[in-house]
Amino acid sequence: MKPSMLDTDILSEFLRGNPKVIAKVDEHLKEYGFISLSIITYYEILNGLLYKDARKQLSKFEGFVELNKVIPLSLRMAKTAALLQADLRKKGSEIGHTDTLIAGIAITSELQLITNNTNHFERIKGLEIENWTK
């Protein structure tokens, strides 16, 4: 298993109790002691839970965050994401700014991105992805 960063959709599956995702997260935690998520994923999950007023899930999410690692956005990561986004725009295959930022953070941090959104992320050269829902 490689050092990994969870995408928003995978972390949502974890919080919903998806047994396949929980098993993979547990396996990763046994090997590395923590798992990473980007500040973008933190924002997306927090925003969704606050909007739904999902207090029980919000508490579970905050507990998860405290035990793991939220990767902030650096200038280097933002530049990597901007280069990726520009390249995708030129090819006519954009995936959206938040996904590009997540990819930039994963690439710069040398982390495999765990996502169920393989259709978007497989367009990005140099990004290693894996799907823990399958």
XYZ file of N, CA and C in Angstrom:
402
model
N 0.853 -1.185 0.000
C 0.000 0.000 0.000
C 0.892 1.240 0.000
N 0.494 2.228 -0.785
C 1.278 3.449 -0.919
C 0.703 4.566 -0.050
N 1.559 5.534 0.346
C 1.027 6.695 1.070
C -0.045 7.365 0.211
N -1.177 7.663 0.818
C -2.336 8.091 0.051
C -3.031 9.306 0.648
N -3.797 9.965 -0.230
C -4.623 11.100 0.142
C -6.042 10.807 -0.335
N -7.022 11.003 0.535
C -8.402 10.719 0.182
C -9.031 11.889 -0.561
N -9.725 11.572 -1.645
C -10.540 12.556 -2.343
C -11.867 12.697 -1.588
N -12.589 13.741 -1.897
C -13.830 14.053 -1.200
C -14.842 12.915 -1.282
N -15.001 12.320 -2.448
C -16.008 11.263 -2.588
C -15.671 10.031 -1.760
N -14.407 9.716 -1.621
C -14.000 8.549 -0.821
C -14.180 8.845 0.663
N -13.818 10.045 1.090
C -14.014 10.399 2.492
C -15.502 10.409 2.833
N -16.339 10.835 1.906
C -17.794 10.782 2.112
C -18.257 9.340 2.300
N -17.723 8.434 1.484
C -18.070 7.016 1.614
C -17.625 6.471 2.975
N -16.451 6.873 3.418
C -15.955 6.464 4.732
C -16.909 6.940 5.826
N -17.292 8.204 5.764
C -18.170 8.772 6.781
C -19.561 8.142 6.765
N -19.981 7.645 5.598
C -21.277 6.955 5.474
C -21.199 5.498 5.917
N -19.979 5.013 6.178
C -19.822 3.643 6.671
C -19.628 2.585 5.614
N -19.162 2.958 4.415
C -18.906 1.980 3.355
C -17.846 0.979 3.840
N -18.210 -0.311 3.976
C -17.281 -1.287 4.551
C -15.985 -1.477 3.749
N -16.052 -1.394 2.424
C -14.836 -1.538 1.614
C -13.872 -0.394 1.880
N -14.409 0.814 1.944
C -13.568 1.987 2.186
C -13.013 1.958 3.607
N -13.837 1.610 4.564
C -13.382 1.517 5.959
C -12.244 0.510 6.086
N -12.361 -0.636 5.433
C -11.316 -1.661 5.494
C -10.002 -1.134 4.917
N -10.069 -0.421 3.797
C -8.860 0.128 3.172
C -8.249 1.235 4.028
N -9.093 2.082 4.604
C -8.585 3.135 5.497
C -7.893 2.493 6.690
N -8.506 1.475 7.275
C -7.904 0.771 8.410
C -6.553 0.164 8.031
N -6.483 -0.434 6.849
C -5.228 -1.019 6.360
C -4.147 0.062 6.223
N -4.520 1.191 5.663
C -3.578 2.309 5.492
C -3.115 2.828 6.847
N -4.057 2.965 7.786
C -3.704 3.469 9.122
C -2.749 2.520 9.851
N -2.937 1.219 9.668
C -2.035 0.250 10.306
C -0.619 0.386 9.782
N -0.501 0.707 8.501
C 0.825 0.820 7.896
C 1.482 2.175 8.151
N 0.700 3.261 8.093
C 1.290 4.602 8.159
C 0.925 5.409 9.406
N -0.105 5.011 10.120
C -0.488 5.714 11.343
C -1.426 6.892 11.128
N -1.562 7.366 9.916
C -2.488 8.448 9.589
C -2.779 8.385 8.097
N -3.793 9.117 7.696
C -4.106 9.255 6.277
C -4.273 10.741 5.987
N -4.013 11.122 4.773
C -4.052 12.533 4.399
C -5.310 12.883 3.624
N -5.700 14.134 3.766
C -6.716 14.736 2.927
C -6.275 16.160 2.652
N -6.707 16.713 1.541
C -6.315 18.075 1.205
C -7.217 19.078 1.911
N -6.747 20.290 2.009
C -7.559 21.373 2.566
C -8.808 21.578 1.710
N -8.729 21.256 0.427
C -9.881 21.380 -0.471
C -10.955 20.360 -0.079
N -10.546 19.118 0.161
C -11.477 18.083 0.600
C -12.068 18.449 1.966
N -11.233 18.964 2.855
C -11.726 19.413 4.165
C -12.847 20.436 3.972
N -12.601 21.412 3.128
C -13.596 22.461 2.853
C -14.876 21.860 2.269
N -14.738 20.987 1.266
C -15.913 20.430 0.604
C -16.782 19.609 1.562
N -16.151 18.778 2.380
C -16.899 17.949 3.340
C -17.544 18.837 4.399
N -16.768 19.755 4.963
C -17.285 20.642 6.009
C -18.460 21.457 5.485
N -18.327 21.998 4.301
C -19.391 22.787 3.691
C -20.669 21.959 3.543
N -20.546 20.749 3.042
C -21.709 19.887 2.863
C -22.390 19.526 4.179
N -21.595 19.208 5.190
C -22.163 18.836 6.489
C -22.825 20.018 7.174
N -22.221 21.189 7.074
C -22.817 22.394 7.661
C -24.119 22.746 6.941
N -24.122 22.628 5.633
C -25.325 22.915 4.856
C -26.477 21.997 5.263
N -26.177 20.713 5.448
C -27.206 19.732 5.815
C -27.511 19.747 7.308
N -26.737 20.523 8.082
C -26.857 20.551 9.535
C -26.746 19.132 10.109
N -25.780 18.385 9.566
C -25.562 16.986 9.949
C -24.587 16.932 11.126
N -25.094 17.198 12.294
C -24.241 17.342 13.490
C -23.512 16.056 13.864
N -24.187 14.916 13.774
C -23.546 13.644 14.127
C -22.392 13.355 13.164
N -22.636 13.544 11.854
C -21.579 13.318 10.864
C -20.476 14.363 11.011
N -20.843 15.581 11.353
C -19.856 16.643 11.546
C -18.906 16.287 12.683
N -19.446 15.758 13.757
C -18.622 15.335 14.887
C -17.682 14.199 14.485
N -18.198 13.240 13.738
C -17.378 12.119 13.256
C -16.261 12.631 12.345
N -16.606 13.567 11.461
C -15.629 14.142 10.542
C -14.541 14.894 11.301
N -14.930 15.719 12.252
C -13.946 16.486 13.026
C -13.017 15.558 13.804
N -13.557 14.455 14.333
C -12.723 13.462 15.013
C -11.729 12.822 14.065
N -12.179 12.508 12.860
C -11.307 11.932 11.837
C -10.174 12.901 11.495
N -10.517 14.152 11.308
C -9.526 15.170 10.943
C -8.467 15.319 12.035
N -8.883 15.314 13.287
C -7.943 15.460 14.400
C -6.910 14.341 14.442
N -7.280 13.153 14.002
C -6.388 11.997 14.055
C -5.530 11.833 12.802
N -5.804 12.629 11.785
C -5.122 12.452 10.509
C -4.463 13.750 10.064
N -4.163 13.896 8.789
C -3.389 15.040 8.316
C -4.127 15.788 7.212
N -4.352 17.075 7.444
C -4.919 17.933 6.413
C -3.756 18.683 5.768
N -3.608 18.508 4.470
C -2.498 19.137 3.751
C -2.933 20.512 3.267
N -2.242 21.573 3.720
C -2.599 22.925 3.271
C -2.172 23.144 1.825
N -2.672 24.205 1.242
C -2.336 24.559 -0.133
C -1.147 25.516 -0.117
N -0.063 25.091 -0.744
C 1.129 25.939 -0.840
C 1.183 26.602 -2.215
N 2.073 27.561 -2.365
C 2.258 28.204 -3.669
C 2.680 27.187 -4.726
N 3.567 26.286 -4.354
C 4.043 25.252 -5.288
C 2.891 24.361 -5.756
N 2.030 23.992 -4.820
C 0.870 23.154 -5.164
C -0.097 23.905 -6.068
N -0.328 25.182 -5.761
C -1.225 25.997 -6.580
C -0.671 26.150 -7.995
N 0.637 26.314 -8.103
C 1.253 26.438 -9.432
C 1.117 25.127 -10.206
N 1.357 24.006 -9.542
C 1.186 22.701 -10.187
C -0.248 22.551 -10.684
N -1.208 22.911 -9.846
C -2.619 22.805 -10.226
C -2.945 23.730 -11.403
N -2.394 24.937 -11.390
C -2.640 25.882 -12.485
C -2.086 25.351 -13.805
N -0.907 24.753 -13.749
C -0.326 24.156 -14.956
C -1.189 22.998 -15.463
N -1.674 22.178 -14.549
C -2.556 21.073 -14.919
C -3.851 21.594 -15.547
N -4.441 22.603 -14.911
C -5.703 23.161 -15.395
C -5.524 23.776 -16.782
N -4.434 24.509 -16.982
C -4.174 25.120 -18.286
C -4.018 24.050 -19.363
N -3.299 22.986 -19.046
C -3.105 21.889 -19.990
C -4.440 21.218 -20.338
N -5.259 20.962 -19.316
C -6.562 20.339 -19.548
C -7.472 21.251 -20.378
N -7.423 22.553 -20.112
C -8.240 23.508 -20.892
C -7.831 23.502 -22.353
N -6.523 23.472 -22.597
C -6.032 23.452 -23.978
C -6.507 22.205 -24.715
N -6.637 21.101 -23.990
C -7.085 19.832 -24.578
C -8.612 19.719 -24.628
N -9.298 20.689 -24.011
C -10.758 20.632 -23.966
C -11.294 19.569 -23.040
N -10.534 19.233 -21.984
C -10.962 18.167 -21.059
C -10.845 18.604 -19.599
N -11.335 19.793 -19.306
C -11.284 20.318 -17.943
C -12.042 19.433 -16.962
N -11.606 19.469 -15.706
C -12.275 18.679 -14.672
C -12.800 19.546 -13.531
N -12.580 20.829 -13.591
C -13.035 21.716 -12.518
C -11.882 22.105 -11.613
N -11.964 23.326 -11.112
C -10.864 23.879 -10.322
C -10.588 23.110 -9.033
N -11.622 22.694 -8.319
C -11.356 22.009 -7.047
C -10.659 20.668 -7.273
N -11.092 19.931 -8.295
C -10.430 18.653 -8.580
C -8.990 18.875 -9.044
N -8.764 19.935 -9.809
C -7.400 20.230 -10.248
C -6.522 20.610 -9.060
N -7.071 21.366 -8.127
C -6.311 21.706 -6.917
C -5.985 20.449 -6.113
N -6.947 19.563 -5.959
C -6.714 18.303 -5.240
C -5.614 17.503 -5.923
N -5.655 17.432 -7.247
C -4.620 16.707 -7.995
C -3.257 17.362 -7.803
N -3.204 18.675 -7.851
C -1.945 19.389 -7.649
C -1.346 19.132 -6.274
N -2.197 19.071 -5.273
C -1.740 18.788 -3.907
C -1.196 17.356 -3.827
N -1.919 16.404 -4.411
C -1.474 14.997 -4.378
C -0.151 14.814 -5.103
N -0.026 15.387 -6.291
C 1.207 15.238 -7.075
C 2.382 15.865 -6.340
N 2.210 17.082 -5.872
C 3.294 17.794 -5.194
C 3.696 17.102 -3.889
N 2.733 16.495 -3.222
C 2.996 15.789 -1.959
C 3.458 14.356 -2.182
N 3.529 13.931 -3.447
C 3.922 12.571 -3.813
C 3.035 11.525 -3.144
N 1.727 11.779 -3.231
C 0.741 10.876 -2.661
C -0.162 10.329 -3.755
N -0.551 9.097 -3.583
C -1.549 8.477 -4.447
C -2.909 9.059 -4.056
N -3.728 9.415 -5.027
C -5.058 9.941 -4.742
C -6.069 8.805 -4.765
N -6.820 8.683 -3.689
C -7.851 7.664 -3.585
C -9.176 8.325 -3.946
N -9.771 7.882 -5.047
C -10.979 8.521 -5.557
C -11.884 7.517 -6.246
N -13.164 7.832 -6.230
C -14.132 7.078 -7.013
C -14.403 7.817 -8.322
N -13.820 8.990 -8.459
C -14.010 9.829 -9.638
C -12.850 9.619 -10.616
N -12.644 8.377 -10.991
C -11.505 8.049 -11.850
C -11.635 8.670 -13.233
N -12.856 8.876 -13.701
C -13.069 9.476 -15.017
C -12.414 10.858 -15.119
N -12.528 11.658 -14.079
C -11.890 12.978 -14.079
C -10.385 12.878 -13.895
N -9.980 12.177 -12.867
C -8.577 12.220 -12.456
C -7.632 11.431 -13.359
N -8.158 10.475 -14.117
C -7.257 9.732 -15.015
C -6.767 10.604 -16.168
N -7.332 11.759 -16.353
C -6.901 12.699 -17.397
C -5.608 13.419 -17.036
N -5.204 13.310 -15.790
C -4.061 14.089 -15.308
C -2.795 13.252 -15.327
N -1.878 13.673 -16.169
C -0.589 12.992 -16.300
C 0.210 13.158 -15.005
N 0.784 12.060 -14.545
C 1.615 12.097 -13.352
C 0.878 11.892 -12.051
N -0.446 11.763 -12.117
C -1.257 11.542 -10.912
C -1.572 10.059 -10.793
N -1.174 9.488 -9.677
C -1.479 8.082 -9.412
C -2.789 8.008 -8.655
N -3.727 7.204 -9.173
C -5.028 7.088 -8.530
C -5.378 5.633 -8.229
N -6.241 5.472 -7.236
C -6.778 4.161 -6.896
C -8.185 4.382 -6.362
N -9.054 3.388 -6.592
C -10.447 3.465 -6.150
C -10.657 2.430 -5.056
N -10.984 2.879 -3.845
C -11.190 1.981 -2.724
C -12.639 1.533 -2.582
N -13.506 1.930 -3.517
C -14.902 1.480 -3.422
C -15.126 0.178 -4.172
N -14.135 -0.275 -4.937
C -14.293 -1.480 -5.765
C -13.608 -2.681 -5.154
